[in-house]
Amino acid sequence: MKLLVANRGEIASRVFATARRLDWRTVAVFAEPDSDARFVREADESRCIGPAALDRSYLDINAILTAAAETGADAVHPGYGFLSENAGFAQAVTEAGLTWVGPHSDAIAQMGAKVEARAIAESAGVPIIPGAATGDLSAAASQIGYPVLVKASAGGGGKGIRIVRSSDGFDAALAAARTEALRSFGDDRIIVERYIERPRHVEVQVVGDQHGNVIHLGTRDCSSQRRYQKLLEEAPAPNLPDDTRRGLHEAALALARHIAYDSAGTVEFIVDADTGEFFFLEMNTRLQVEHPVTEAITGLDLVELQLRVAGGAALGLRQSDVTFGGHSIEARINAEDPVDGFSPRAGPVRHVRVPSGVRWDSAVEPGSAITPYYDPLVAKLVVARPDRETALDAMSEALDGLVLGPVPTNAGFLRWLVGTPQLRSAEMTTDVIDALSADEMPAPPTSDQVAGTAATAWLASMQHDRVRDDSGPWAWLGPFRLTEHRSVAAVLLRDAAGDLHEVAAASINDAESSVNVTSSADAGSVAVNLYGYTVAFDVPDRSDAWTPTATDDTGSVDAVAAPFPAVVVEVSVVPGDVVASGDTVVVVEAMKMLHSLSAHGAGTVADVRCAAGDAVEANQVLVSFVGADPEPEELS
Ligand code: ADP
Ligand code: ADP
Ligand code: MG
């Protein structure tokens, strides 16, 4: 049998791993920016399905079906995201005579729009959040009682969700939500729901087959969220009374049976932490990012079950066959910048060091690039231990032992999150992280702090290895030079901003044994994990000669450059335009987020060096100005 995976990155690798174990042949499809990606090499065969153009290639149904026909694939697995919840794709795959590794297309369609899913859940006897989707929504909101939540029927990934606190803001929020929903999802239907003040996100994994068997594989808690996006997930959901847990299992099974569900899927619920009540949120008719935590506590391979039932075989598991053991936690490592509001970032990966004793589902290796075309998830770090407490400790330790950079990630933030009292005591609710003020959040360590720690740790390791130091007072050893006394090291490192650090490390007795240091395969840089954050430095050569990278070849003329790798969406100026400070000149998109780049002074546009659709590098000049006016002066 031959399986085509219509997806990319870590999920494509994940599906290939099971396929290989089951002796299936594998086919990768890829867009041009991914031509060197690991998942492409892992497949037995691969086909390019399109050029660099945001994520459209992976949505090109015809190109994917052509690749399937050309390679003689028997089955198509959609992964998650992209086309995984596209009923039309499921149907097209089936009509092409291929096996669709997912539920029947009606189930996808029925659960695809939240408006219909709510109605179906209600008729299956599953409690839904008080709300409305039709009629006078403003009147409905008043009746539900503020605050209310306004969300897009076709929404996903936490997009288009708004809290409205009073009737004053309702009409404006509704109008904005409709516009955004239409633009993002092509469907302007909106649901108004009671806003649960202290919501826990608890979900139930289900699996069904085409013979009417449906079982559950227990709960997961995904309450650690930022902006409605999951950060940490664990199984089983902790801190739930037995009858609530049983109620959740039964509700999920009732809904799955009601729609004759015949694959792996997830029914999401909100549990009100104040009252203990639970309500249906939505059903995801696909494999979920956090499926590894369920695999860890059940010992089952969810992709294997998907493949088995997709071919029409019976599930071969009864509810009583499923046993639960231990506790598992997953951390989503995203390429995003913690010092810039966690906005997604593209960039290079040079250092990857994964601690032992964990499951690491990832798309990256040294030499990979995180491109701006797709979402920021780069890896999932999963631990499983006998109980929750040791699992939390193991996750902290794993995040301390992980080195991944220099593209910035959220790993240091996750390291901090794992130790918060709300998480340790299993009282995390989905609103907690968003409510943190800036000074409650951990700040990444400074470059000086990290450089000093690195030098100390490096010194310790050199003494341990008895590295010879016989070439004068300063011996160059990697990025470090030792003093003649060998008890002090100095380090000369250049950080990402281009600043040079010459740091003397403390005496070896102060060496922090918990700090991880790894050197890069290309030897020109060193990456250090401090408090979970990876900080990478370039090592200037021995001569100390060091030239900062030119970011603006226009000399003294003011310019707007791309702050990170991105794709130009809109250019708002033409040569000759006069701009004021703060005016938007270019809009770029990186990792599914739009960023407006504005002039940081007044001036006249000299040159526009990009056009919509261009892929641009970090620091690439996009627009240059002449005669940047000084601040207007008072005439006297
Ligand atoms: P998506 O399709 O974007 O995943 P969901 O309906 O699953 O949308 O909601 C995503 C998240 O938004 C939930 O996990 C929860 O944190 C929050 N949320 C959704 N509905 C409510 C609600 N009525 N009250 C409070 N929080 C909610
Ligand atoms: P102590 O050793 O006295 O407990 P530390 O300074 O080592 O204090 O910090 C304790 C823990 O707090 C660390 O293990 C680390 O996880 C976390 N921490 C400290 N500083 C930071 C920081 N800048 N960013 C993130 N986490 C930090
Ligand atoms: Mg959801």
Short mmCIF file of C-alpha atoms in Angstrom, two decimals, residues 374-556:
data_model
loop_
_atom_site.label_atom_id
_atom_site.label_comp_id
_atom_site.label_asym_id
_atom_site.label_seq_id
_atom_site.Cartn_x
_atom_site.Cartn_y
_atom_site.Cartn_z
CA TYR A 374 3.26 28.58 7.06
CA ASP A 375 2.24 28.54 10.69
CA PRO A 376 4.84 28.88 13.45
CA LEU A 377 4.63 25.39 15.02
CA VAL A 378 8.10 23.86 14.61
CA ALA A 379 8.13 21.04 17.12
CA LYS A 380 6.24 19.28 19.85
CA LEU A 381 8.04 18.19 22.98
CA VAL A 382 6.16 15.41 24.76
CA VAL A 383 6.90 13.80 28.11
CA ALA A 384 5.15 10.87 29.75
CA ARG A 385 5.67 9.85 33.37
CA PRO A 386 3.79 7.78 35.96
CA ASP A 387 2.01 10.78 37.48
CA ARG A 388 1.29 14.43 36.82
CA GLU A 389 3.81 15.83 39.26
CA THR A 390 6.75 13.92 37.80
CA ALA A 391 5.51 14.71 34.29
CA LEU A 392 5.57 18.45 35.08
CA ASP A 393 9.07 18.12 36.53
CA ALA A 394 10.17 16.18 33.46
CA MET A 395 8.79 18.88 31.19
CA SER A 396 10.70 21.60 33.07
CA GLU A 397 13.86 19.57 32.84
CA ALA A 398 13.31 18.85 29.15
CA LEU A 399 12.80 22.53 28.36
CA ASP A 400 16.00 23.32 30.26
CA GLY A 401 17.80 20.76 28.15
CA LEU A 402 16.44 21.84 24.79
CA VAL A 403 18.53 23.99 22.50
CA LEU A 404 16.74 25.24 19.40
CA GLY A 405 17.77 28.36 17.56
CA PRO A 406 18.74 30.96 16.57
CA VAL A 407 15.19 31.51 15.30
CA PRO A 408 13.46 32.76 18.44
CA THR A 409 10.93 30.42 20.04
CA ASN A 410 8.48 30.39 22.92
CA ALA A 411 10.40 27.62 24.75
CA GLY A 412 11.57 29.89 27.57
CA PHE A 413 8.03 31.11 28.12
CA LEU A 414 6.77 27.52 28.25
CA ARG A 415 9.56 26.70 30.72
CA TRP A 416 8.23 29.45 32.97
CA LEU A 417 4.59 28.44 32.40
CA VAL A 418 5.22 24.86 33.53
CA GLY A 419 6.25 26.19 36.93
CA THR A 420 3.31 28.55 37.51
CA PRO A 421 1.09 27.78 40.53
CA GLN A 422 -2.05 27.62 38.35
CA LEU A 423 -0.57 24.84 36.25
CA ARG A 424 1.06 22.97 39.13
CA SER A 425 -2.23 22.95 41.04
CA ALA A 426 -4.26 22.03 37.92
CA GLU A 427 -6.30 25.21 38.13
CA MET A 428 -5.29 26.67 34.79
CA THR A 429 -8.09 28.36 32.86
CA THR A 430 -7.89 29.66 29.30
CA ASP A 431 -8.00 33.33 30.37
CA VAL A 432 -4.97 33.22 32.71
CA ILE A 433 -2.12 33.82 30.27
CA ASP A 434 -3.83 36.61 28.35
CA ALA A 435 -4.50 38.41 31.63
CA LEU A 436 -0.81 38.51 32.58
CA SER A 437 0.67 41.98 32.68
CA ALA A 438 4.05 42.63 31.11
CA ASP A 439 5.86 42.55 34.45
CA GLU A 440 4.30 39.22 35.40
CA MET A 441 5.82 37.65 32.30
CA PRO A 442 9.34 36.33 32.29
CA ALA A 443 11.74 38.47 30.28
CA PRO A 444 14.25 36.51 28.24
CA PRO A 445 17.73 36.77 29.75
CA THR A 446 20.01 39.43 28.33
CA SER A 447 22.79 38.56 25.90
CA ASP A 448 25.38 39.55 28.53
CA GLN A 449 23.82 37.23 31.07
CA VAL A 450 23.80 34.34 28.64
CA ALA A 451 27.28 35.03 27.28
CA GLY A 452 28.70 35.09 30.81
CA THR A 453 26.95 31.87 31.75
CA ALA A 454 28.11 30.24 28.54
CA ALA A 455 31.69 31.22 29.17
CA THR A 456 31.52 29.77 32.66
CA ALA A 457 30.01 26.51 31.54
CA TRP A 458 32.44 26.29 28.64
CA LEU A 459 35.34 26.85 30.95
CA ALA A 460 34.10 24.09 33.22
CA SER A 461 33.84 21.68 30.33
CA MET A 462 37.29 22.60 29.03
CA GLN A 463 38.90 22.02 32.40
CA HIS A 464 37.07 18.77 32.64
CA ASP A 465 38.40 17.69 29.27
CA ARG A 466 41.93 18.94 30.16
CA VAL A 467 42.17 21.05 27.07
CA ARG A 468 45.77 22.19 26.69
CA ASP A 469 46.50 25.83 27.10
CA ASP A 470 50.11 26.31 26.14
CA SER A 471 50.03 29.04 23.57
CA GLY A 472 50.55 32.10 25.67
CA PRO A 473 48.38 34.03 28.01
CA TRP A 474 45.30 33.80 25.78
CA ALA A 475 44.64 30.57 24.02
CA TRP A 476 41.86 30.57 21.51
CA LEU A 477 39.58 27.67 22.06
CA GLY A 478 36.43 27.87 20.08
CA PRO A 479 34.87 31.15 20.95
CA PHE A 480 36.71 31.39 24.23
CA ARG A 481 40.15 32.44 25.32
CA LEU A 482 41.58 31.29 28.59
CA THR A 483 43.66 33.42 30.89
CA GLU A 484 46.98 32.09 32.04
CA HIS A 485 45.46 31.10 35.35
CA ARG A 486 42.86 29.00 33.62
CA SER A 487 40.29 30.01 36.15
CA VAL A 488 38.81 32.78 34.08
CA ALA A 489 37.58 32.63 30.53
CA ALA A 490 36.75 35.52 28.33
CA VAL A 491 34.31 35.17 25.55
CA LEU A 492 33.90 37.26 22.48
CA LEU A 493 30.52 36.78 20.93
CA ARG A 494 28.29 38.67 18.56
CA ASP A 495 24.56 38.56 19.31
CA ALA A 496 21.67 38.62 16.87
CA ALA A 497 21.50 42.41 16.99
CA GLY A 498 25.14 42.55 15.88
CA ASP A 499 26.45 43.75 19.24
CA LEU A 500 29.80 42.40 20.34
CA HIS A 501 30.13 41.02 23.86
CA GLU A 502 33.43 40.51 25.54
CA VAL A 503 32.59 38.86 28.79
CA ALA A 504 34.76 37.46 31.51
CA ALA A 505 33.28 34.33 32.97
CA ALA A 506 33.13 33.89 36.67
CA SER A 507 35.46 31.50 38.41
CA ILE A 508 34.86 27.87 37.68
CA ASN A 509 33.48 27.32 41.14
CA ASP A 510 30.46 29.38 40.19
CA ALA A 511 29.73 27.31 37.12
CA GLU A 512 26.06 26.56 36.92
CA SER A 513 25.82 22.90 36.24
CA SER A 514 22.21 23.20 35.10
CA VAL A 515 23.08 25.44 32.19
CA ASN A 516 23.31 23.78 28.81
CA VAL A 517 25.84 24.72 26.25
CA THR A 518 26.03 23.34 22.79
CA SER A 519 28.22 24.32 19.91
CA SER A 520 27.02 24.47 16.40
CA ALA A 521 27.81 22.00 13.66
CA ASP A 522 29.22 24.87 11.64
CA ALA A 523 31.48 25.87 14.53
CA GLY A 524 30.96 29.51 13.77
CA SER A 525 28.38 29.91 16.44
CA VAL A 526 27.39 28.77 19.87
CA ALA A 527 23.88 28.40 21.27
CA VAL A 528 23.05 28.39 24.95
CA ASN A 529 19.92 27.49 26.84
CA LEU A 530 19.35 29.73 29.84
CA TYR A 531 16.01 29.49 31.66
CA GLY A 532 14.59 27.62 28.68
CA TYR A 533 15.51 30.34 26.19
CA THR A 534 17.99 29.51 23.48
CA VAL A 535 20.33 32.35 22.69
CA ALA A 536 22.71 31.92 19.78
CA PHE A 537 25.84 33.90 19.13
CA ASP A 538 28.16 34.18 16.20
CA VAL A 539 31.81 33.78 16.97
CA PRO A 540 33.91 36.53 15.41
CA ASP A 541 37.24 35.31 14.12
CA ARG A 542 40.48 35.66 15.97
CA SER A 543 41.48 38.97 14.46
CA ASP A 544 38.54 40.62 16.20
CA ALA A 545 37.78 42.13 12.84
CA TRP A 546 34.13 42.50 12.73
CA THR A 547 31.93 44.28 10.27
CA PRO A 548 28.28 44.79 10.97
CA THR A 549 25.97 43.58 8.23
CA ALA A 550 24.85 46.42 6.04
CA THR A 551 21.12 46.72 6.34
CA ASP A 552 20.71 49.73 4.15
CA ASP A 553 22.82 50.23 1.09
CA THR A 554 21.37 53.66 0.56
CA GLY A 555 23.76 55.20 3.05
CA SER A 556 22.32 57.92 5.17
#
